[in-house]
mmCIF file of C-alpha atoms and ligand atoms in Angstrom:
data_model
loop_
_atom_site.group_PDB
_atom_site.id
_atom_site.type_symbol
_atom_site.label_atom_id
_atom_site.label_comp_id
_atom_site.label_asym_id
_atom_site.label_seq_id
_atom_site.Cartn_x
_atom_site.Cartn_y
_atom_site.Cartn_z
ATOM 1 C CA MET Q 171 33.909 17.944 -25.392
ATOM 2 C CA GLY Q 172 33.138 17.055 -21.762
ATOM 3 C CA ARG Q 173 30.522 14.685 -20.448
ATOM 4 C CA LEU Q 174 28.861 17.474 -18.455
ATOM 5 C CA ASP Q 175 29.091 20.395 -20.872
ATOM 6 C CA GLY Q 176 26.882 23.241 -19.674
ATOM 7 C CA ARG Q 177 25.322 21.248 -16.826
ATOM 8 C CA VAL Q 178 24.987 23.141 -13.551
ATOM 9 C CA ALA Q 179 26.463 21.310 -10.550
ATOM 10 C CA VAL Q 180 26.387 22.381 -6.901
ATOM 11 C CA VAL Q 181 29.071 20.903 -4.633
ATOM 12 C CA THR Q 182 28.684 21.611 -0.927
ATOM 13 C CA GLY Q 183 31.836 21.712 1.165
ATOM 14 C CA GLY Q 184 33.495 22.341 -2.178
ATOM 15 C CA ALA Q 185 36.210 24.710 -0.998
ATOM 16 C CA ARG Q 186 38.722 22.038 0.023
ATOM 17 C CA GLY Q 187 39.380 18.333 0.423
ATOM 18 C CA ILE Q 188 37.079 15.863 -1.309
ATOM 19 C CA GLY Q 189 34.628 18.591 -2.353
ATOM 20 C CA ALA Q 190 37.350 20.580 -4.115
ATOM 21 C CA ALA Q 191 38.504 17.462 -5.995
ATOM 22 C CA VAL Q 192 34.905 16.800 -7.065
ATOM 23 C CA ALA Q 193 34.451 20.421 -8.167
ATOM 24 C CA ARG Q 194 37.645 20.272 -10.251
ATOM 25 C CA LEU Q 195 36.693 17.019 -11.970
ATOM 26 C CA LEU Q 196 33.109 18.073 -12.749
ATOM 27 C CA ALA Q 197 34.414 21.372 -14.143
ATOM 28 C CA ALA Q 198 36.996 19.495 -16.237
ATOM 29 C CA GLU Q 199 34.042 17.634 -17.770
ATOM 30 C CA GLY Q 200 32.444 20.953 -18.725
ATOM 31 C CA ALA Q 201 30.069 21.501 -15.809
ATOM 32 C CA HIS Q 202 29.356 24.968 -14.472
ATOM 33 C CA VAL Q 203 30.204 24.364 -10.841
ATOM 34 C CA VAL Q 204 28.879 26.214 -7.821
ATOM 35 C CA VAL Q 205 31.395 25.766 -5.000
ATOM 36 C CA ALA Q 206 29.210 26.096 -1.890
ATOM 37 C CA ASP Q 207 30.977 26.411 1.449
ATOM 38 C CA LEU Q 208 31.572 28.477 4.562
ATOM 39 C CA LEU Q 209 35.225 29.084 3.608
ATOM 40 C CA ASP Q 210 35.048 32.255 1.530
ATOM 41 C CA ALA Q 211 38.748 32.662 0.677
ATOM 42 C CA GLU Q 212 39.362 29.035 -0.348
ATOM 43 C CA GLY Q 213 36.043 28.774 -2.180
ATOM 44 C CA THR Q 214 36.553 31.998 -4.137
ATOM 45 C CA ALA Q 215 40.101 30.973 -5.109
ATOM 46 C CA LEU Q 216 38.872 27.608 -6.355
ATOM 47 C CA ALA Q 217 36.023 29.135 -8.357
ATOM 48 C CA THR Q 218 38.527 31.511 -9.986
ATOM 49 C CA GLU Q 219 40.770 28.539 -10.813
ATOM 50 C CA LEU Q 220 37.823 26.684 -12.390
ATOM 51 C CA GLY Q 221 37.035 29.717 -14.545
ATOM 52 C CA GLY Q 222 34.072 30.200 -16.900
ATOM 53 C CA PRO Q 223 30.718 30.586 -15.206
ATOM 54 C CA SER Q 224 31.782 28.510 -12.165
ATOM 55 C CA ARG Q 225 31.409 30.480 -8.960
ATOM 56 C CA PHE Q 226 31.590 30.468 -5.181
ATOM 57 C CA LEU Q 227 28.455 30.536 -3.062
ATOM 58 C CA HIS Q 228 28.698 31.229 0.651
ATOM 59 C CA LEU Q 229 26.357 28.603 2.095
ATOM 60 C CA ASP Q 230 25.821 27.102 5.515
ATOM 61 C CA VAL Q 231 24.141 23.799 4.673
ATOM 62 C CA THR Q 232 22.201 23.874 7.948
ATOM 63 C CA ASP Q 233 20.437 27.128 6.947
ATOM 64 C CA GLU Q 234 17.197 26.470 5.055
ATOM 65 C CA HIS Q 235 16.764 30.086 3.969
ATOM 66 C CA ALA Q 236 20.345 30.202 2.628
ATOM 67 C CA TRP Q 237 19.640 27.104 0.514
ATOM 68 C CA GLN Q 238 16.516 28.730 -0.993
ATOM 69 C CA LYS Q 239 18.283 32.011 -1.677
ATOM 70 C CA GLY Q 240 21.461 30.405 -3.018
ATOM 71 C CA LEU Q 241 19.672 28.060 -5.383
ATOM 72 C CA ALA Q 242 17.357 30.809 -6.654
ATOM 73 C CA ARG Q 243 20.394 32.943 -7.484
ATOM 74 C CA THR Q 244 22.174 29.992 -9.076
ATOM 75 C CA GLU Q 245 19.212 29.171 -11.304
ATOM 76 C CA ARG Q 246 18.708 32.807 -12.267
ATOM 77 C CA ASP Q 247 22.369 33.198 -13.289
ATOM 78 C CA LEU Q 248 23.266 29.753 -14.653
ATOM 79 C CA GLY Q 249 20.014 27.881 -15.276
ATOM 80 C CA PRO Q 250 18.454 24.903 -13.480
ATOM 81 C CA VAL Q 251 20.680 22.614 -11.437
ATOM 82 C CA SER Q 252 21.150 19.065 -12.696
ATOM 83 C CA VAL Q 253 23.789 17.770 -10.244
ATOM 84 C CA LEU Q 254 23.927 18.197 -6.464
ATOM 85 C CA VAL Q 255 26.813 16.714 -4.478
ATOM 86 C CA ASN Q 256 26.029 16.863 -0.756
ATOM 87 C CA ASN Q 257 29.612 16.661 0.482
ATOM 88 C CA ALA Q 258 29.884 19.168 3.355
ATOM 89 C CA GLY Q 259 30.541 17.349 6.583
ATOM 90 C CA ILE Q 260 32.187 17.544 9.972
ATOM 91 C CA ALA Q 261 33.466 15.043 12.521
ATOM 92 C CA ASP Q 262 33.711 15.431 16.261
ATOM 93 C CA PHE Q 263 35.327 12.838 18.461
ATOM 94 C CA GLY Q 264 34.320 11.349 21.791
ATOM 95 C CA THR Q 265 32.652 8.226 23.122
ATOM 96 C CA MET Q 266 28.899 8.266 23.739
ATOM 97 C CA GLU Q 267 29.536 9.227 27.347
ATOM 98 C CA GLU Q 268 32.085 11.902 26.498
ATOM 99 C CA GLN Q 269 30.368 13.689 23.612
ATOM 100 C CA SER Q 270 28.153 16.625 24.542
ATOM 101 C CA LEU Q 271 24.586 16.924 23.296
ATOM 102 C CA THR Q 272 25.569 20.177 21.556
ATOM 103 C CA SER Q 273 28.334 18.406 19.656
ATOM 104 C CA PHE Q 274 26.073 15.470 18.732
ATOM 105 C CA ARG Q 275 23.407 17.833 17.402
ATOM 106 C CA ARG Q 276 25.908 19.898 15.414
ATOM 107 C CA VAL Q 277 27.326 16.826 13.644
ATOM 108 C CA VAL Q 278 23.853 15.558 12.767
ATOM 109 C CA ASP Q 279 22.739 19.053 11.701
ATOM 110 C CA VAL Q 280 25.579 19.406 9.194
ATOM 111 C CA ASN Q 281 25.938 15.820 7.967
ATOM 112 C CA LEU Q 282 22.303 14.715 7.836
ATOM 113 C CA GLN Q 283 19.960 17.676 8.114
ATOM 114 C CA GLY Q 284 22.173 19.627 5.665
ATOM 115 C CA PRO Q 285 21.751 17.126 2.810
ATOM 116 C CA TRP Q 286 18.037 16.810 3.637
ATOM 117 C CA LEU Q 287 17.613 20.581 3.287
ATOM 118 C CA GLY Q 288 19.686 20.526 0.108
ATOM 119 C CA MET Q 289 17.670 17.780 -1.546
ATOM 120 C CA ARG Q 290 14.374 19.491 -0.680
ATOM 121 C CA ALA Q 291 15.615 22.822 -1.970
ATOM 122 C CA VAL Q 292 17.089 21.510 -5.226
ATOM 123 C CA ALA Q 293 14.280 19.133 -6.230
ATOM 124 C CA PRO Q 294 12.210 21.725 -8.166
ATOM 125 C CA SER Q 295 15.325 22.894 -10.017
ATOM 126 C CA LEU Q 296 16.221 19.298 -10.947
ATOM 127 C CA ARG Q 297 12.699 18.877 -12.354
ATOM 128 C CA ARG Q 298 13.069 22.055 -14.396
ATOM 129 C CA ALA Q 299 16.399 20.688 -15.683
ATOM 130 C CA GLY Q 300 14.499 17.631 -16.918
ATOM 131 C CA GLY Q 301 16.130 15.330 -14.345
ATOM 132 C CA GLY Q 302 19.528 14.911 -12.789
ATOM 133 C CA VAL Q 303 21.629 13.249 -10.121
ATOM 134 C CA ILE Q 304 22.145 13.763 -6.388
ATOM 135 C CA VAL Q 305 25.253 12.246 -4.811
ATOM 136 C CA ASN Q 306 25.363 12.134 -1.018
ATOM 137 C CA ILE Q 307 28.824 11.680 0.476
ATOM 138 C CA SER Q 308 28.285 9.258 3.320
ATOM 139 C CA SER Q 309 31.233 7.197 4.606
ATOM 140 C CA LEU Q 310 32.484 3.793 5.539
ATOM 141 C CA ALA Q 311 31.023 5.007 8.839
ATOM 142 C CA GLY Q 312 27.619 4.749 7.138
ATOM 143 C CA LEU Q 313 28.135 1.003 6.697
ATOM 144 C CA THR Q 314 29.737 -0.034 9.994
ATOM 145 C CA GLY Q 315 30.277 1.274 13.518
ATOM 146 C CA TYR Q 316 33.296 3.136 14.872
ATOM 147 C CA ALA Q 317 34.001 3.642 18.561
ATOM 148 C CA GLY Q 318 34.489 7.286 19.465
ATOM 149 C CA VAL Q 319 32.514 8.929 16.647
ATOM 150 C CA GLY Q 320 28.917 7.983 17.446
ATOM 151 C CA ALA Q 321 27.268 11.125 16.088
ATOM 152 C CA TYR Q 322 29.280 10.906 12.875
ATOM 153 C CA VAL Q 323 28.340 7.231 12.419
ATOM 154 C CA ALA Q 324 24.669 7.984 13.132
ATOM 155 C CA SER Q 325 24.657 10.885 10.680
ATOM 156 C CA LYS Q 326 26.274 8.828 7.903
ATOM 157 C CA TRP Q 327 23.933 5.832 8.401
ATOM 158 C CA GLY Q 328 21.053 8.300 8.378
ATOM 159 C CA LEU Q 329 22.251 9.846 5.148
ATOM 160 C CA ARG Q 330 22.446 6.412 3.558
ATOM 161 C CA GLY Q 331 18.807 5.762 4.480
ATOM 162 C CA LEU Q 332 17.687 9.202 3.401
ATOM 163 C CA THR Q 333 19.372 8.577 0.048
ATOM 164 C CA LYS Q 334 17.149 5.551 -0.538
ATOM 165 C CA THR Q 335 13.995 7.487 0.362
ATOM 166 C CA ALA Q 336 14.959 10.370 -1.921
ATOM 167 C CA ALA Q 337 15.699 7.892 -4.724
ATOM 168 C CA LEU Q 338 12.195 6.459 -4.415
ATOM 169 C CA GLU Q 339 10.523 9.856 -4.258
ATOM 170 C CA LEU Q 340 12.471 11.492 -7.107
ATOM 171 C CA ALA Q 341 12.738 8.605 -9.593
ATOM 172 C CA PRO Q 342 9.487 9.607 -11.346
ATOM 173 C CA ASP Q 343 11.127 12.974 -12.083
ATOM 174 C CA GLY Q 344 14.172 11.399 -13.720
ATOM 175 C CA VAL Q 345 16.391 12.075 -10.721
ATOM 176 C CA ARG Q 346 18.830 9.416 -9.464
ATOM 177 C CA VAL Q 347 20.082 9.619 -5.870
ATOM 178 C CA CYS Q 348 23.061 7.565 -4.658
ATOM 179 C CA SER Q 349 25.429 7.538 -1.711
ATOM 180 C CA VAL Q 350 29.207 7.321 -1.924
ATOM 181 C CA HIS Q 351 31.071 5.709 0.983
ATOM 182 C CA PRO Q 352 34.759 6.565 1.210
ATOM 183 C CA GLY Q 353 37.059 4.885 3.694
ATOM 184 C CA VAL Q 354 39.894 6.895 5.141
ATOM 185 C CA ILE Q 355 40.923 9.714 2.764
ATOM 186 C CA ARG Q 356 43.812 12.125 3.268
ATOM 187 C CA THR Q 357 42.183 15.554 3.907
ATOM 188 C CA ALA Q 358 42.017 18.163 6.678
ATOM 189 C CA MET Q 359 39.414 15.969 8.395
ATOM 190 C CA THR Q 360 41.967 13.172 8.866
ATOM 191 C CA ALA Q 361 45.028 15.403 9.405
ATOM 192 C CA GLY Q 362 45.499 13.993 12.896
ATOM 193 C CA PHE Q 363 45.386 10.323 11.815
ATOM 194 C CA ASP Q 364 48.731 8.584 11.333
ATOM 195 C CA GLU Q 365 49.414 6.040 8.594
ATOM 196 C CA SER Q 366 48.793 3.095 10.937
ATOM 197 C CA PHE Q 367 45.068 3.884 10.717
ATOM 198 C CA ALA Q 368 45.003 2.259 7.265
ATOM 199 C CA ALA Q 369 47.550 -0.484 7.989
ATOM 200 C CA GLY Q 370 44.988 -3.267 8.505
ATOM 201 C CA GLN Q 371 43.275 -2.720 5.162
ATOM 202 C CA PRO Q 372 43.961 -4.988 2.146
ATOM 203 C CA LEU Q 373 45.093 -1.771 0.415
ATOM 204 C CA PRO Q 374 47.047 -0.350 3.357
ATOM 205 C CA ARG Q 375 47.014 3.353 2.584
ATOM 206 C CA PHE Q 376 44.829 6.437 2.777
ATOM 207 C CA GLY Q 377 42.762 7.215 -0.308
ATOM 208 C CA ASP Q 378 43.121 10.456 -2.240
ATOM 209 C CA PRO Q 379 40.335 13.006 -2.695
ATOM 210 C CA GLU Q 380 40.735 12.533 -6.463
ATOM 211 C CA GLU Q 381 39.805 8.847 -6.119
ATOM 212 C CA VAL Q 382 36.532 9.868 -4.471
ATOM 213 C CA ALA Q 383 35.975 12.474 -7.179
ATOM 214 C CA ARG Q 384 36.325 9.822 -9.887
ATOM 215 C CA MET Q 385 33.703 7.685 -8.126
ATOM 216 C CA VAL Q 386 31.353 10.681 -7.934
ATOM 217 C CA LEU Q 387 31.864 11.373 -11.642
ATOM 218 C CA PHE Q 388 31.132 7.719 -12.382
ATOM 219 C CA VAL Q 389 27.870 7.901 -10.407
ATOM 220 C CA VAL Q 390 26.866 11.100 -12.205
ATOM 221 C CA THR Q 391 27.763 10.105 -15.757
ATOM 222 C CA GLU Q 392 27.962 6.311 -16.028
ATOM 223 C CA ALA Q 393 25.796 4.682 -13.345
ATOM 224 C CA THR Q 394 22.612 5.268 -15.301
ATOM 225 C CA PHE Q 395 20.844 2.117 -13.979
ATOM 226 C CA SER Q 396 21.708 2.811 -10.327
ATOM 227 C CA THR Q 397 19.647 4.726 -7.819
ATOM 228 C CA GLY Q 398 19.184 4.480 -4.053
ATOM 229 C CA THR Q 399 22.365 2.477 -3.748
ATOM 230 C CA GLU Q 400 25.827 2.602 -2.216
ATOM 231 C CA PHE Q 401 29.159 3.070 -4.004
ATOM 232 C CA VAL Q 402 32.032 2.036 -1.737
ATOM 233 C CA LEU Q 403 35.736 2.909 -1.965
ATOM 234 C CA ASP Q 404 37.429 1.781 1.220
ATOM 235 C CA GLY Q 405 40.766 0.145 0.404
ATOM 236 C CA GLY Q 406 39.023 -3.177 1.044
ATOM 237 C CA ALA Q 407 38.332 -2.354 4.696
ATOM 238 C CA LEU Q 408 34.928 -4.065 4.614
ATOM 239 C CA ALA Q 409 36.257 -7.242 3.009
ATOM 240 C CA GLY Q 410 36.990 -8.806 6.370
ATOM 241 C CA PRO Q 411 39.091 -8.602 9.534
ATOM 242 C CA PRO Q 412 42.827 -8.064 9.020
ATOM 243 C CA ALA Q 413 44.001 -10.917 11.260
ATOM 244 C CA VAL Q 414 45.148 -14.092 9.446
ATOM 245 C CA VAL Q 415 43.606 -17.190 11.038
ATOM 246 C CA ASN Q 416 46.258 -19.918 11.261
ATOM 247 C CA PRO Q 417 44.888 -22.880 13.209
HETATM 248 P P1 NAD D 195 37.227 18.686 4.926
HETATM 249 O O1 NAD D 195 37.128 19.086 6.340
HETATM 250 O O2 NAD D 195 38.507 18.885 4.209
HETATM 251 O O3 NAD D 195 36.090 19.385 4.046
HETATM 252 C C1 NAD D 195 34.798 19.589 4.523
HETATM 253 C C2 NAD D 195 34.264 20.854 3.892
HETATM 254 O O4 NAD D 195 32.919 21.027 4.346
HETATM 255 C C3 NAD D 195 35.060 22.097 4.321
HETATM 256 O O5 NAD D 195 35.368 22.883 3.174
HETATM 257 C C4 NAD D 195 34.112 22.806 5.262
HETATM 258 O O6 NAD D 195 34.273 24.209 5.290
HETATM 259 C C5 NAD D 195 32.768 22.402 4.683
HETATM 260 N N1 NAD D 195 31.682 22.560 5.662
HETATM 261 C C6 NAD D 195 31.661 22.139 6.947
HETATM 262 N N2 NAD D 195 30.519 22.519 7.528
HETATM 263 C C7 NAD D 195 29.798 23.188 6.594
HETATM 264 C C8 NAD D 195 28.530 23.824 6.605
HETATM 265 N N3 NAD D 195 27.771 23.878 7.708
HETATM 266 N N4 NAD D 195 28.087 24.392 5.456
HETATM 267 C C9 NAD D 195 28.867 24.370 4.335
HETATM 268 N N5 NAD D 195 30.068 23.803 4.281
HETATM 269 C C10 NAD D 195 30.530 23.215 5.407
HETATM 270 O O7 NAD D 195 36.800 17.151 4.926
HETATM 271 P P2 NAD D 195 36.709 16.048 3.763
HETATM 272 O O8 NAD D 195 37.463 14.876 4.241
HETATM 273 O O9 NAD D 195 36.986 16.626 2.425
HETATM 274 O O10 NAD D 195 35.155 15.667 3.886
HETATM 275 C C11 NAD D 195 34.212 15.814 2.844
HETATM 276 C C12 NAD D 195 33.096 14.802 3.076
HETATM 277 O O11 NAD D 195 33.618 13.480 2.962
HETATM 278 C C13 NAD D 195 32.454 14.884 4.458
HETATM 279 O O12 NAD D 195 31.064 14.680 4.356
HETATM 280 C C14 NAD D 195 33.091 13.722 5.194
HETATM 281 O O13 NAD D 195 32.291 13.258 6.257
HETATM 282 C C15 NAD D 195 33.212 12.718 4.074
HETATM 283 N N6 NAD D 195 34.193 11.668 4.311
HETATM 284 C C16 NAD D 195 35.496 11.958 4.553
HETATM 285 C C17 NAD D 195 36.377 10.910 4.780
HETATM 286 C C18 NAD D 195 37.837 11.145 5.053
HETATM 287 O O14 NAD D 195 38.529 10.182 5.472
HETATM 288 N N7 NAD D 195 38.369 12.340 4.846
HETATM 289 C C19 NAD D 195 35.940 9.581 4.753
HETATM 290 C C20 NAD D 195 34.584 9.332 4.502
HETATM 291 C C21 NAD D 195 33.725 10.376 4.277
#
């Protein structure tokens, strides 16, 4: 018997990377998972692998109408949603002076406005489910700055703040809302990063998507006294600077 038997969970950006690992783990715990993504082939293949009532939903998280339509169909077919993982995200590189306004807006649209639309759209369904959990995948970049990814950093700090507001607004309905902050994880998003990127961390390696998935599962099933707060998995990156001071 799983810890999420029969619960309906929507995972955005669920077709690959961290989202796919989350979808697999929630399904392994008995959840009926809706893999929501733009990638039809990968998303459909994953939903088939998950089996049972799990399914793929073509969803652009920046499209308000698509959220309404997708969630209405989900609730009609599977019942009310009790878990939403806002995981879909993009990165685009460039210093403040290099990055175009179009690129800045696109990153913020997907990474911040997307989860905002998702939380608004799912709230009534969560109430009908009698409560639930929203997990917003922020980043280490939602806790510190990084040169060369200003829009990404802004979007992930924004999502962290939005998480706290949503936690306050939805607590009376029995809904917890938390943010998860991964450090560098080996996925398509970091395909161009070499191993030296993690070398200065106390745990000098990239994380695995499955490690993030286990944190998400913990937030959903075990962190019952936590809402509006941050769950960090960063290989110790925030513990302090890597240089050893030797006076
Ligand atoms: P990824 O590129 O492998 O996966 C992102 C998924 O989001 C893809 O399946 C993509 O199709 C989907 N997506 C993108 N735009 C979308 C949209 N508009 N609507 C619906 N789906 C969309 O990357 P990942 O590393 O698995 O990233 C997942 C999340 O984790 C992102 O929010 C990312 O910012 C965050 N994150 C990643 C890392 C890392 O090092 N990989 C670290 C911290 C946080």
